[in-house]
CSV table of C-alpha atoms in Angstrom, one decimal:
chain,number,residue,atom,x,y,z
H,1,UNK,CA,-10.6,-53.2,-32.0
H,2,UNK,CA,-11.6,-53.4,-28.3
H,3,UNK,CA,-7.0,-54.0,-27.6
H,4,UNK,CA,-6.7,-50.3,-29.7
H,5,UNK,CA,-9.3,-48.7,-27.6
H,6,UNK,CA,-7.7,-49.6,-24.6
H,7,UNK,CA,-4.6,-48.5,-25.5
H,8,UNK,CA,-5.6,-45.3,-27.1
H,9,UNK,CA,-7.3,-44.8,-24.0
H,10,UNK,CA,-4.2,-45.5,-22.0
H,11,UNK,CA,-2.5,-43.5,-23.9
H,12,UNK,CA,-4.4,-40.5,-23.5
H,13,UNK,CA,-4.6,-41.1,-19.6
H,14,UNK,CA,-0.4,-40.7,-19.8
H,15,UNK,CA,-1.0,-37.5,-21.6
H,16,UNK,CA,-3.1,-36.2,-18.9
H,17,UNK,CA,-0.7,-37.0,-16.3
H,18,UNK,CA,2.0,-35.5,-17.7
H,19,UNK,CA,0.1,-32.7,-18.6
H,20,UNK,CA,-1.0,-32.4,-14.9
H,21,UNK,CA,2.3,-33.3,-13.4
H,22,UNK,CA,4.1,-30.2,-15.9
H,23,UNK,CA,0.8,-28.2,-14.6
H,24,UNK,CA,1.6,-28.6,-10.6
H,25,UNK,CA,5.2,-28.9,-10.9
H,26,UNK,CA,7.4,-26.7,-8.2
H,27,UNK,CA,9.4,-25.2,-10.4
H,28,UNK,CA,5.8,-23.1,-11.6
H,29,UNK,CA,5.0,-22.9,-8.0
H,30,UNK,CA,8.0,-20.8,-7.3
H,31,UNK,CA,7.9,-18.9,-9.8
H,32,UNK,CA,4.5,-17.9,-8.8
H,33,UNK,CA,5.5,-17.9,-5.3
H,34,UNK,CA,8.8,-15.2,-6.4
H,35,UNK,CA,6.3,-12.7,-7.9
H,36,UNK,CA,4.2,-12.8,-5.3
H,37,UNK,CA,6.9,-12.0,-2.9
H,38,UNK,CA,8.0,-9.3,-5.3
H,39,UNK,CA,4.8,-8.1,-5.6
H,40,UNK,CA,4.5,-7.6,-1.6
H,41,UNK,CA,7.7,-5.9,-1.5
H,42,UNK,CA,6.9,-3.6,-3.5
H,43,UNK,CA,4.1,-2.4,-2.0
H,44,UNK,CA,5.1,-2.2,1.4
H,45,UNK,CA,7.5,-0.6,0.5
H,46,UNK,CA,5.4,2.2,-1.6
H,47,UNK,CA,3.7,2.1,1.7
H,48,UNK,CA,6.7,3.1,4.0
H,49,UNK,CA,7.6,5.8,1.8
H,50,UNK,CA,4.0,7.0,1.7
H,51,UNK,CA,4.1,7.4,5.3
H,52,UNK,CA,7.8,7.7,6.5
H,53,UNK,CA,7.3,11.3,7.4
H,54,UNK,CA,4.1,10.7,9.2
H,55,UNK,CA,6.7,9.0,12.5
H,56,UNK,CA,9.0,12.4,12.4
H,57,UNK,CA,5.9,14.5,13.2
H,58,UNK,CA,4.4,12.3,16.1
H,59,UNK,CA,7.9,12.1,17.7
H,60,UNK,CA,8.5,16.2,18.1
H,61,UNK,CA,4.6,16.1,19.2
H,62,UNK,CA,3.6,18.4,16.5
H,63,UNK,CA,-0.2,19.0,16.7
H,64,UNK,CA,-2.0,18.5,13.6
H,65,UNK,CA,-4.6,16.3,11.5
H,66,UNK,CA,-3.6,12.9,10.5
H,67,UNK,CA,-2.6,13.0,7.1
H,68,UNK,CA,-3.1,10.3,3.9
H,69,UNK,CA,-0.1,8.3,2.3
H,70,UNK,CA,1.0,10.0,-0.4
H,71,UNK,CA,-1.3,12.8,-0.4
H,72,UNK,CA,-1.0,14.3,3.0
H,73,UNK,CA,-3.9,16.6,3.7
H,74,UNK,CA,-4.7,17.3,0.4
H,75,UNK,CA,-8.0,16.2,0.4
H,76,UNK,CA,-9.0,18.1,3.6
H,77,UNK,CA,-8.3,21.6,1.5
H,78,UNK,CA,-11.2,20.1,-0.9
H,79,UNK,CA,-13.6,19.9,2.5
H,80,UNK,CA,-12.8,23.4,3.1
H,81,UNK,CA,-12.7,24.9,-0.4
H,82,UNK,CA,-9.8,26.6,0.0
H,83,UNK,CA,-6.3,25.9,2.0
H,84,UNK,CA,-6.8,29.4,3.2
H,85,UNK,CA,-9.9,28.0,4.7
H,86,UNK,CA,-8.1,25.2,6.2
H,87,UNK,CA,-5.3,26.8,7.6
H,88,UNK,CA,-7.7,29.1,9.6
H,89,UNK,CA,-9.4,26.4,11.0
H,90,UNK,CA,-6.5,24.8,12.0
H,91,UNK,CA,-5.4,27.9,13.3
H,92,UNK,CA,-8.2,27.5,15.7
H,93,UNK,CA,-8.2,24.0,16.6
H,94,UNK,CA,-3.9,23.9,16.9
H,95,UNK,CA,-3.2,26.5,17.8
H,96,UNK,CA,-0.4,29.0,15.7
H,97,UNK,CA,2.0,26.1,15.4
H,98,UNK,CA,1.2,22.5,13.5
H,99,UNK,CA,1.7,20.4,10.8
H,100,UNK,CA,0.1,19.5,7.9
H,101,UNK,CA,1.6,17.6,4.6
H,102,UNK,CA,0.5,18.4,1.2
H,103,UNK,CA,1.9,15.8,-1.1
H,104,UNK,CA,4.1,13.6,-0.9
């Protein structure tokens, strides 16, 4: 009785291991690890395309307001209720010629 309890038990401690040793195995880590680096690519590179525009502006010196990714000054038009609003302001502060982006 006591010889099958020990081995059971031995037993069970192999299954364990393997189970851990299939659990941290590299070949799960890189997976892991490729998705991840996917993952980051993809959002820089949402990122660059949110603000690609944003360079072209500051190199002519074009006054203006610094604009959002992807949604430019868009939600400045809310603060003013009205782009009308907005553009008269900015009329003011900019002078007659600047930039704004609205959308992307």
């Amino acid at each position: 009785m006591f010889l099958q309890n020990r081995l059971a038990s031995e037993s069970s401690r192999i299954r364990m291991m393997e189970l851990l040793q299939q659990m941290l195995s590299l070949e799960s880590l890189a997976h892991h690890a490729a998705i991840a680096s996917l993952l980051l690519l993809v959002v820089l590179f949402l990122y660059w395309c949110g603000t690609r525009g944003f360079a072209d502006l500051k190199k002519l010196n074009v006054p203006g307001p610094k604009p959002v990714p992807f949604l430019g000054n868009l939600l400045e038009a809310r603060k003013y209720n009205g782009l009308h609003l907005m553009y008269l302001d900015y009329v003011k502060k900019y002078g007659k010629v600047f930039a704004i982006l609205s959308w992307w």
